[in-house]
Amino acid sequence: MNKPLQWLPDGQPYSPRYGDVYRSRTGLAQPQQVFLAGCGLPAAWAGRPTWTVLETGFGLGLNFLTTWAAWRADPQRCAELRYLAVEAHPAAAADLLRSVETLSAADAAGVSLLATVRTLAEELAAAWEPLDAGVQTWVFEQGRVYLKLAVGEAQTALPLLGGPADAVYLDGFNPALNPAMWSEPTLAAVARLCRPGSRLGSWCVAGAVRARLQTLGFEVHKRTGVAPKWHRLEAIYRG
Ligand SMILES: C[S@@+](CC[C@H](N)C(=O)[O-])C[C@H]1O[C@@H](n2cnc3c(N)ncnc32)[C@H](O)[C@@H]1O
């Protein structure tokens, strides 16, 4: 059954399918602090020929756009940024654009980042015609930024993406509402795309998720979160 995304009165994107919002109300703070900083970025990609990010739950592309904007702003950036993601229900281009209109910057330094995110959202939306299933790629920045999206159920779509990932963003909905995104088979499919030393970030610190990641070979740390969340998760794949 088609259940399109809804917009709440406060501007938050909401999924009636999963009964949860797409992101925290903290604007760019979550992508910057939970996902980029959680994976040691932007410092970790400095001087590298390539850097590969893997995301579970592409959603409205906010983490992708923030990563791309951070890459663009960084004089030490890797030569090529590869972004691999899975998504079961791709959003419409109009929703990708609306998503960045209502955002606020995390801090004064985030103002120019947000302006770049909005510009890049227009570029993404102009090219955005996701398939119902299968793998698609988009190339930006004259071939230096590469987005590969596998549309489908995460557990089966993840192996279609290749790897290895240098950084992993785990961004499903709340595990209580979206258990498939945090299940052992899905996280095992993520681990198979990691290399020793791959970094992982998430806002989710649920005990069962941390235990699964540990069993799969991740060293897991609970860090101070982005308000209103007390904690966020950082992990390193040890293999
Ligand atoms: C919290 S949102 C992701 C937000 C996104 N990272 C962003 O930056 O906008 C979670 C996403 O996971 C997708 N999703 C949920 N369950 C899934 C599954 N089993 N397989 C693939 N995608 C799934 C949802 O459709 C939704 O777009």
PDB file of C-alpha atoms and ligand atoms in Angstrom:
ATOM      1  CA  MET A   1       0.000   0.000   0.000  1.00  0.00           C
ATOM      2  CA  ASN A   2       1.356   3.420  -0.937  1.00  0.00           C
ATOM      3  CA  LYS A   3       1.722   5.590   2.164  1.00  0.00           C
ATOM      4  CA  PRO A   4       3.438   8.800   1.141  1.00  0.00           C
ATOM      5  CA  LEU A   5       5.421  10.874   3.545  1.00  0.00           C
ATOM      6  CA  GLN A   6       3.482  13.508   5.499  1.00  0.00           C
ATOM      7  CA  TRP A   7       4.531  16.943   6.757  1.00  0.00           C
ATOM      8  CA  LEU A   8       3.659  17.739  10.372  1.00  0.00           C
ATOM      9  CA  PRO A   9       2.512  21.268  11.314  1.00  0.00           C
ATOM     10  CA  ASP A  10       5.978  22.045  12.761  1.00  0.00           C
ATOM     11  CA  GLY A  11       7.609  21.187   9.421  1.00  0.00           C
ATOM     12  CA  GLN A  12       8.873  17.732  10.417  1.00  0.00           C
ATOM     13  CA  PRO A  13       8.726  14.982   7.761  1.00  0.00           C
ATOM     14  CA  TYR A  14       6.772  11.999   9.123  1.00  0.00           C
ATOM     15  CA  SER A  15       6.297   8.454   7.853  1.00  0.00           C
ATOM     16  CA  PRO A  16       2.765   7.095   8.387  1.00  0.00           C
ATOM     17  CA  ARG A  17       4.110   3.695   7.293  1.00  0.00           C
ATOM     18  CA  TYR A  18       6.487   3.489  10.269  1.00  0.00           C
ATOM     19  CA  GLY A  19       4.838   5.993  12.627  1.00  0.00           C
ATOM     20  CA  ASP A  20       8.022   8.008  13.154  1.00  0.00           C
ATOM     21  CA  VAL A  21       9.686  11.246  12.050  1.00  0.00           C
ATOM     22  CA  TYR A  22      12.588  11.170   9.608  1.00  0.00           C
ATOM     23  CA  ARG A  23      15.026  13.060  11.802  1.00  0.00           C
ATOM     24  CA  SER A  24      15.531  14.905  15.046  1.00  0.00           C
ATOM     25  CA  ARG A  25      14.297  18.473  15.349  1.00  0.00           C
ATOM     26  CA  THR A  26      17.870  19.741  15.637  1.00  0.00           C
ATOM     27  CA  GLY A  27      18.412  20.655  12.003  1.00  0.00           C
ATOM     28  CA  LEU A  28      21.905  19.949  10.763  1.00  0.00           C
ATOM     29  CA  ALA A  29      23.174  19.038  14.242  1.00  0.00           C
ATOM     30  CA  GLN A  30      22.240  15.374  13.839  1.00  0.00           C
ATOM     31  CA  PRO A  31      23.924  14.784  10.480  1.00  0.00           C
ATOM     32  CA  GLN A  32      26.988  16.772  11.530  1.00  0.00           C
ATOM     33  CA  GLN A  33      27.490  15.470  15.052  1.00  0.00           C
ATOM     34  CA  VAL A  34      25.956  12.005  15.070  1.00  0.00           C
ATOM     35  CA  PHE A  35      26.902  10.814  11.601  1.00  0.00           C
ATOM     36  CA  LEU A  36      29.857  12.816  10.254  1.00  0.00           C
ATOM     37  CA  ALA A  37      31.633  13.433  13.573  1.00  0.00           C
ATOM     38  CA  GLY A  38      30.564   9.978  14.782  1.00  0.00           C
ATOM     39  CA  CYS A  39      32.632   8.540  11.920  1.00  0.00           C
ATOM     40  CA  GLY A  40      35.549  10.942  12.455  1.00  0.00           C
ATOM     41  CA  LEU A  41      34.622  13.106   9.471  1.00  0.00           C
ATOM     42  CA  PRO A  42      35.736  15.305   7.877  1.00  0.00           C
ATOM     43  CA  ALA A  43      39.246  14.663   9.324  1.00  0.00           C
ATOM     44  CA  ALA A  44      39.221  10.938   8.487  1.00  0.00           C
ATOM     45  CA  TRP A  45      39.000  11.438   4.712  1.00  0.00           C
ATOM     46  CA  ALA A  46      41.822  14.015   4.572  1.00  0.00           C
ATOM     47  CA  GLY A  47      44.178  13.330   1.699  1.00  0.00           C
ATOM     48  CA  ARG A  48      42.592   9.982   0.788  1.00  0.00           C
ATOM     49  CA  PRO A  49      42.064   9.104  -2.870  1.00  0.00           C
ATOM     50  CA  THR A  50      38.556   7.823  -2.095  1.00  0.00           C
ATOM     51  CA  TRP A  51      36.231   7.659   0.897  1.00  0.00           C
ATOM     52  CA  THR A  52      33.156   5.446   0.947  1.00  0.00           C
ATOM     53  CA  VAL A  53      30.145   6.076   3.171  1.00  0.00           C
ATOM     54  CA  LEU A  54      27.415   3.448   3.567  1.00  0.00           C
ATOM     55  CA  GLU A  55      23.991   4.461   4.846  1.00  0.00           C
ATOM     56  CA  THR A  56      21.032   2.358   5.916  1.00  0.00           C
ATOM     57  CA  GLY A  57      17.966   4.490   5.171  1.00  0.00           C
ATOM     58  CA  PHE A  58      18.613   7.181   2.537  1.00  0.00           C
ATOM     59  CA  GLY A  59      15.257   8.815   3.344  1.00  0.00           C
ATOM     60  CA  LEU A  60      15.256  12.485   2.369  1.00  0.00           C
ATOM     61  CA  GLY A  61      18.968  12.446   1.647  1.00  0.00           C
ATOM     62  CA  LEU A  62      19.828  14.875   4.428  1.00  0.00           C
ATOM     63  CA  ASN A  63      22.848  12.897   5.624  1.00  0.00           C
ATOM     64  CA  PHE A  64      24.056  12.561   2.035  1.00  0.00           C
ATOM     65  CA  LEU A  65      23.637  16.277   1.343  1.00  0.00           C
ATOM     66  CA  THR A  66      25.389  17.259   4.580  1.00  0.00           C
ATOM     67  CA  THR A  67      28.269  14.889   3.824  1.00  0.00           C
ATOM     68  CA  TRP A  68      28.558  16.235   0.282  1.00  0.00           C
ATOM     69  CA  ALA A  69      28.451  19.847   1.577  1.00  0.00           C
ATOM     70  CA  ALA A  70      31.136  19.086   4.189  1.00  0.00           C
ATOM     71  CA  TRP A  71      33.253  17.472   1.473  1.00  0.00           C
ATOM     72  CA  ARG A  72      32.849  20.533  -0.737  1.00  0.00           C
ATOM     73  CA  ALA A  73      33.868  22.890   2.084  1.00  0.00           C
ATOM     74  CA  ASP A  74      36.942  20.918   3.127  1.00  0.00           C
ATOM     75  CA  PRO A  75      40.266  21.827   1.484  1.00  0.00           C
ATOM     76  CA  GLN A  76      41.683  18.489   2.757  1.00  0.00           C
ATOM     77  CA  ARG A  77      38.828  16.430   1.290  1.00  0.00           C
ATOM     78  CA  CYS A  78      39.345  13.025  -0.298  1.00  0.00           C
ATOM     79  CA  ALA A  79      39.668  13.113  -4.070  1.00  0.00           C
ATOM     80  CA  GLU A  80      36.507  11.055  -4.570  1.00  0.00           C
ATOM     81  CA  LEU A  81      33.500  10.635  -2.275  1.00  0.00           C
ATOM     82  CA  ARG A  82      31.421   7.510  -2.778  1.00  0.00           C
ATOM     83  CA  TYR A  83      28.073   7.267  -1.028  1.00  0.00           C
ATOM     84  CA  LEU A  84      26.266   3.931  -0.959  1.00  0.00           C
ATOM     85  CA  ALA A  85      22.754   3.710   0.490  1.00  0.00           C
ATOM     86  CA  VAL A  86      19.710   1.480   0.764  1.00  0.00           C
ATOM     87  CA  GLU A  87      16.133   2.685   0.816  1.00  0.00           C
ATOM     88  CA  ALA A  88      12.889   0.694   0.644  1.00  0.00           C
ATOM     89  CA  HIS A  89      10.604   3.644  -0.136  1.00  0.00           C
ATOM     90  CA  PRO A  90      12.354   6.449  -2.029  1.00  0.00           C
ATOM     91  CA  ALA A  91      10.887   9.896  -1.422  1.00  0.00           C
ATOM     92  CA  ALA A  92       9.662  12.231  -4.166  1.00  0.00           C
ATOM     93  CA  ALA A  93      11.977  14.970  -5.459  1.00  0.00           C
ATOM     94  CA  ALA A  94       9.591  17.627  -4.124  1.00  0.00           C
ATOM     95  CA  ASP A  95       9.964  16.163  -0.626  1.00  0.00           C
ATOM     96  CA  LEU A  96      13.788  16.223  -0.855  1.00  0.00           C
ATOM     97  CA  LEU A  97      13.530  19.958  -1.555  1.00  0.00           C
ATOM     98  CA  ARG A  98      10.908  20.680   1.093  1.00  0.00           C
ATOM     99  CA  SER A  99      13.034  18.811   3.613  1.00  0.00           C
ATOM    100  CA  VAL A 100      15.869  21.357   3.438  1.00  0.00           C
ATOM    101  CA  GLU A 101      13.623  24.430   3.329  1.00  0.00           C
ATOM    102  CA  THR A 102      12.550  24.075   6.949  1.00  0.00           C
ATOM    103  CA  LEU A 103      15.983  23.235   8.357  1.00  0.00           C
ATOM    104  CA  SER A 104      17.999  25.374  10.755  1.00  0.00           C
ATOM    105  CA  ALA A 105      21.776  25.518  11.112  1.00  0.00           C
ATOM    106  CA  ALA A 106      23.376  23.790  14.118  1.00  0.00           C
ATOM    107  CA  ASP A 107      25.411  26.913  14.954  1.00  0.00           C
ATOM    108  CA  ALA A 108      26.837  30.045  13.338  1.00  0.00           C
ATOM    109  CA  ALA A 109      29.395  27.967  11.449  1.00  0.00           C
ATOM    110  CA  GLY A 110      26.580  25.841  10.113  1.00  0.00           C
ATOM    111  CA  VAL A 111      24.900  28.729   8.289  1.00  0.00           C
ATOM    112  CA  SER A 112      27.074  28.497   5.196  1.00  0.00           C
ATOM    113  CA  LEU A 113      26.909  24.686   5.337  1.00  0.00           C
ATOM    114  CA  LEU A 114      23.118  24.909   5.293  1.00  0.00           C
ATOM    115  CA  ALA A 115      23.225  27.248   2.293  1.00  0.00           C
ATOM    116  CA  THR A 116      25.360  24.659   0.473  1.00  0.00           C
ATOM    117  CA  VAL A 117      23.020  21.838   1.528  1.00  0.00           C
ATOM    118  CA  ARG A 118      20.098  23.740  -0.032  1.00  0.00           C
ATOM    119  CA  THR A 119      22.011  24.302  -3.277  1.00  0.00           C
ATOM    120  CA  LEU A 120      23.017  20.636  -3.460  1.00  0.00           C
ATOM    121  CA  ALA A 121      19.442  19.535  -2.712  1.00  0.00           C
ATOM    122  CA  GLU A 122      18.356  21.343  -5.871  1.00  0.00           C
ATOM    123  CA  GLU A 123      21.025  19.528  -7.857  1.00  0.00           C
ATOM    124  CA  LEU A 124      19.999  16.167  -6.384  1.00  0.00           C
ATOM    125  CA  ALA A 125      16.272  16.790  -6.846  1.00  0.00           C
ATOM    126  CA  ALA A 126      16.792  17.769 -10.499  1.00  0.00           C
ATOM    127  CA  ALA A 127      18.415  14.381 -11.161  1.00  0.00           C
ATOM    128  CA  TRP A 128      16.232  12.338  -8.795  1.00  0.00           C
ATOM    129  CA  GLU A 129      14.069   9.726 -10.510  1.00  0.00           C
ATOM    130  CA  PRO A 130      14.448   6.647  -8.316  1.00  0.00           C
ATOM    131  CA  LEU A 131      13.407   3.251  -9.605  1.00  0.00           C
ATOM    132  CA  ASP A 132      10.916   1.042  -7.731  1.00  0.00           C
ATOM    133  CA  ALA A 133      13.646  -1.575  -7.245  1.00  0.00           C
ATOM    134  CA  GLY A 134      17.273  -2.222  -8.165  1.00  0.00           C
ATOM    135  CA  VAL A 135      20.483  -0.225  -8.124  1.00  0.00           C
ATOM    136  CA  GLN A 136      20.943   3.273  -9.516  1.00  0.00           C
ATOM    137  CA  THR A 137      23.897   5.649  -9.557  1.00  0.00           C
ATOM    138  CA  TRP A 138      24.182   9.416  -9.830  1.00  0.00           C
ATOM    139  CA  VAL A 139      27.434  11.247 -10.458  1.00  0.00           C
ATOM    140  CA  PHE A 140      28.085  14.840  -9.351  1.00  0.00           C
ATOM    141  CA  GLU A 141      31.045  17.228  -9.169  1.00  0.00           C
ATOM    142  CA  GLN A 142      32.462  16.073 -12.520  1.00  0.00           C
ATOM    143  CA  GLY A 143      32.675  12.490 -11.285  1.00  0.00           C
ATOM    144  CA  ARG A 144      34.155  13.238  -7.842  1.00  0.00           C
ATOM    145  CA  VAL A 145      30.945  12.564  -5.888  1.00  0.00           C
ATOM    146  CA  TYR A 146      29.123   9.338  -6.588  1.00  0.00           C
ATOM    147  CA  LEU A 147      25.787   8.209  -5.131  1.00  0.00           C
ATOM    148  CA  LYS A 148      24.731   4.575  -5.476  1.00  0.00           C
ATOM    149  CA  LEU A 149      21.261   3.690  -4.202  1.00  0.00           C
ATOM    150  CA  ALA A 150      19.886   0.178  -3.845  1.00  0.00           C
ATOM    151  CA  VAL A 151      16.105   0.350  -3.644  1.00  0.00           C
ATOM    152  CA  GLY A 152      14.566  -2.456  -1.652  1.00  0.00           C
ATOM    153  CA  GLU A 153      14.554  -4.180   1.700  1.00  0.00           C
ATOM    154  CA  ALA A 154      17.859  -3.409   3.459  1.00  0.00           C
ATOM    155  CA  GLN A 155      18.854  -6.999   4.156  1.00  0.00           C
ATOM    156  CA  THR A 156      18.651  -7.996   0.480  1.00  0.00           C
ATOM    157  CA  ALA A 157      19.610  -4.617  -1.020  1.00  0.00           C
ATOM    158  CA  LEU A 158      22.826  -4.118   0.992  1.00  0.00           C
ATOM    159  CA  PRO A 159      24.832  -6.864  -0.781  1.00  0.00           C
ATOM    160  CA  LEU A 160      24.093  -5.109  -4.101  1.00  0.00           C
ATOM    161  CA  LEU A 161      26.127  -2.073  -3.088  1.00  0.00           C
ATOM    162  CA  GLY A 162      29.669  -3.442  -2.942  1.00  0.00           C
ATOM    163  CA  GLY A 163      32.181  -1.939  -0.563  1.00  0.00           C
ATOM    164  CA  PRO A 164      34.186  -1.749   1.524  1.00  0.00           C
ATOM    165  CA  ALA A 165      32.747   1.142   3.493  1.00  0.00           C
ATOM    166  CA  ASP A 166      35.072   3.455   5.388  1.00  0.00           C
ATOM    167  CA  ALA A 167      32.147   4.951   7.314  1.00  0.00           C
ATOM    168  CA  VAL A 168      28.665   3.662   8.105  1.00  0.00           C
ATOM    169  CA  TYR A 169      25.607   5.719   9.038  1.00  0.00           C
ATOM    170  CA  LEU A 170      22.867   3.596  10.675  1.00  0.00           C
ATOM    171  CA  ASP A 171      19.702   5.669  10.281  1.00  0.00           C
ATOM    172  CA  GLY A 172      16.535   3.587  10.308  1.00  0.00           C
ATOM    173  CA  PHE A 173      13.482   4.685  12.234  1.00  0.00           C
ATOM    174  CA  ASN A 174      13.135   3.855  15.919  1.00  0.00           C
ATOM    175  CA  PRO A 175      13.951   0.115  16.303  1.00  0.00           C
ATOM    176  CA  ALA A 176      10.647  -0.505  18.102  1.00  0.00           C
ATOM    177  CA  LEU A 177       8.782   0.739  15.003  1.00  0.00           C
ATOM    178  CA  ASN A 178      11.266  -0.418  12.344  1.00  0.00           C
ATOM    179  CA  PRO A 179      12.879  -3.635  13.642  1.00  0.00           C
ATOM    180  CA  ALA A 180      14.009  -4.890  10.204  1.00  0.00           C
ATOM    181  CA  MET A 181      16.503  -2.029   9.914  1.00  0.00           C
ATOM    182  CA  TRP A 182      18.266  -3.064  13.121  1.00  0.00           C
ATOM    183  CA  SER A 183      17.908  -6.843  12.890  1.00  0.00           C
ATOM    184  CA  GLU A 184      20.856  -9.209  13.132  1.00  0.00           C
ATOM    185  CA  PRO A 185      20.661 -10.173   9.402  1.00  0.00           C
ATOM    186  CA  THR A 186      20.616  -6.494   8.324  1.00  0.00           C
ATOM    187  CA  LEU A 187      23.497  -5.547  10.613  1.00  0.00           C
ATOM    188  CA  ALA A 188      25.391  -8.646   9.458  1.00  0.00           C
ATOM    189  CA  ALA A 189      24.935  -7.444   5.856  1.00  0.00           C
ATOM    190  CA  VAL A 190      26.386  -4.081   6.960  1.00  0.00           C
ATOM    191  CA  ALA A 191      29.340  -5.782   8.657  1.00  0.00           C
ATOM    192  CA  ARG A 192      30.086  -7.717   5.472  1.00  0.00           C
ATOM    193  CA  LEU A 193      30.593  -4.367   3.712  1.00  0.00           C
ATOM    194  CA  CYS A 194      33.055  -3.129   6.348  1.00  0.00           C
ATOM    195  CA  ARG A 195      36.834  -3.401   6.569  1.00  0.00           C
ATOM    196  CA  PRO A 196      38.840  -3.499   9.802  1.00  0.00           C
ATOM    197  CA  GLY A 197      38.827   0.100  11.033  1.00  0.00           C
ATOM    198  CA  SER A 198      35.517   1.128   9.404  1.00  0.00           C
ATOM    199  CA  ARG A 199      33.791   3.697  11.629  1.00  0.00           C
ATOM    200  CA  LEU A 200      30.060   3.661  12.369  1.00  0.00           C
ATOM    201  CA  GLY A 201      27.770   6.360  13.767  1.00  0.00           C
ATOM    202  CA  SER A 202      24.152   6.321  14.861  1.00  0.00           C
ATOM    203  CA  TRP A 203      21.741   8.126  17.154  1.00  0.00           C
ATOM    204  CA  CYS A 204      20.498   4.692  18.276  1.00  0.00           C
ATOM    205  CA  VAL A 205      22.031   3.227  21.432  1.00  0.00           C
ATOM    206  CA  ALA A 206      19.426   0.523  22.098  1.00  0.00           C
ATOM    207  CA  GLY A 207      21.012  -2.276  24.109  1.00  0.00           C
ATOM    208  CA  ALA A 208      19.962  -4.995  21.655  1.00  0.00           C
ATOM    209  CA  VAL A 209      21.470  -3.082  18.712  1.00  0.00           C
ATOM    210  CA  ARG A 210      24.743  -2.533  20.576  1.00  0.00           C
ATOM    211  CA  ALA A 211      24.862  -6.227  21.516  1.00  0.00           C
ATOM    212  CA  ARG A 212      24.296  -7.297  17.892  1.00  0.00           C
ATOM    213  CA  LEU A 213      27.029  -4.973  16.655  1.00  0.00           C
ATOM    214  CA  GLN A 214      29.454  -6.307  19.264  1.00  0.00           C
ATOM    215  CA  THR A 215      28.685  -9.896  18.279  1.00  0.00           C
ATOM    216  CA  LEU A 216      29.357  -8.957  14.653  1.00  0.00           C
ATOM    217  CA  GLY A 217      32.840  -7.629  15.454  1.00  0.00           C
ATOM    218  CA  PHE A 218      32.273  -3.940  16.240  1.00  0.00           C
ATOM    219  CA  GLU A 219      33.843  -2.196  19.207  1.00  0.00           C
ATOM    220  CA  VAL A 220      30.946  -0.063  20.453  1.00  0.00           C
ATOM    221  CA  HIS A 221      30.988   3.197  22.428  1.00  0.00           C
ATOM    222  CA  LYS A 222      28.152   5.242  23.880  1.00  0.00           C
ATOM    223  CA  ARG A 223      28.944   8.954  23.547  1.00  0.00           C
ATOM    224  CA  THR A 224      27.189  12.115  24.697  1.00  0.00           C
ATOM    225  CA  GLY A 225      24.287  12.685  22.312  1.00  0.00           C
ATOM    226  CA  VAL A 226      22.787  15.656  20.523  1.00  0.00           C
ATOM    227  CA  ALA A 227      19.953  17.101  22.651  1.00  0.00           C
ATOM    228  CA  PRO A 228      17.252  16.009  23.279  1.00  0.00           C
ATOM    229  CA  LYS A 229      18.969  12.603  23.081  1.00  0.00           C
ATOM    230  CA  TRP A 230      21.311  11.765  25.931  1.00  0.00           C
ATOM    231  CA  HIS A 231      23.509   9.471  23.907  1.00  0.00           C
ATOM    232  CA  ARG A 232      24.693   8.564  20.455  1.00  0.00           C
ATOM    233  CA  LEU A 233      26.628   5.559  19.227  1.00  0.00           C
ATOM    234  CA  GLU A 234      30.117   5.303  17.785  1.00  0.00           C
ATOM    235  CA  ALA A 235      31.637   2.009  16.724  1.00  0.00           C
ATOM    236  CA  ILE A 236      34.698   0.665  14.953  1.00  0.00           C
ATOM    237  CA  TYR A 237      34.719  -2.568  13.019  1.00  0.00           C
ATOM    238  CA  ARG A 238      37.497  -4.854  14.276  1.00  0.00           C
ATOM    239  CA  GLY A 239      36.541  -7.804  12.081  1.00  0.00           C
TER     240      GLY A 239
HETATM  241  C1  LIG B   1      15.036   7.897   9.640  1.00  0.00           C
HETATM  242  S1  LIG B   1      14.709   7.711   7.952  1.00  0.00           S
HETATM  243  C2  LIG B   1      16.260   8.085   7.189  1.00  0.00           C
HETATM  244  C3  LIG B   1      16.581   9.544   7.063  1.00  0.00           C
HETATM  245  C4  LIG B   1      17.755   9.785   6.132  1.00  0.00           C
HETATM  246  N1  LIG B   1      18.949   9.136   6.575  1.00  0.00           N
HETATM  247  C5  LIG B   1      18.010  11.231   5.779  1.00  0.00           C
HETATM  248  O1  LIG B   1      19.162  11.689   5.893  1.00  0.00           O
HETATM  249  O2  LIG B   1      17.061  11.904   5.354  1.00  0.00           O
HETATM  250  C6  LIG B   1      14.688   5.949   7.758  1.00  0.00           C
HETATM  251  C7  LIG B   1      14.559   5.486   6.315  1.00  0.00           C
HETATM  252  O3  LIG B   1      14.723   4.073   6.298  1.00  0.00           O
HETATM  253  C8  LIG B   1      13.836   3.527   5.335  1.00  0.00           C
HETATM  254  N2  LIG B   1      13.601   2.126   5.718  1.00  0.00           N
HETATM  255  C9  LIG B   1      12.900   1.662   6.773  1.00  0.00           C
HETATM  256  N3  LIG B   1      12.916   0.317   6.830  1.00  0.00           N
HETATM  257  C10 LIG B   1      13.645  -0.092   5.792  1.00  0.00           C
HETATM  258  C11 LIG B   1      14.053  -1.375   5.345  1.00  0.00           C
HETATM  259  N4  LIG B   1      13.697  -2.498   5.987  1.00  0.00           N
HETATM  260  N5  LIG B   1      14.850  -1.436   4.240  1.00  0.00           N
HETATM  261  C12 LIG B   1      15.234  -0.308   3.591  1.00  0.00           C
HETATM  262  N6  LIG B   1      14.876   0.945   3.984  1.00  0.00           N
HETATM  263  C13 LIG B   1      14.101   1.055   5.072  1.00  0.00           C
HETATM  264  C14 LIG B   1      12.608   4.398   5.433  1.00  0.00           C
HETATM  265  O4  LIG B   1      11.821   4.339   4.267  1.00  0.00           O
HETATM  266  C15 LIG B   1      13.222   5.787   5.684  1.00  0.00           C
HETATM  267  O5  LIG B   1      13.389   6.488   4.492  1.00  0.00           O
END
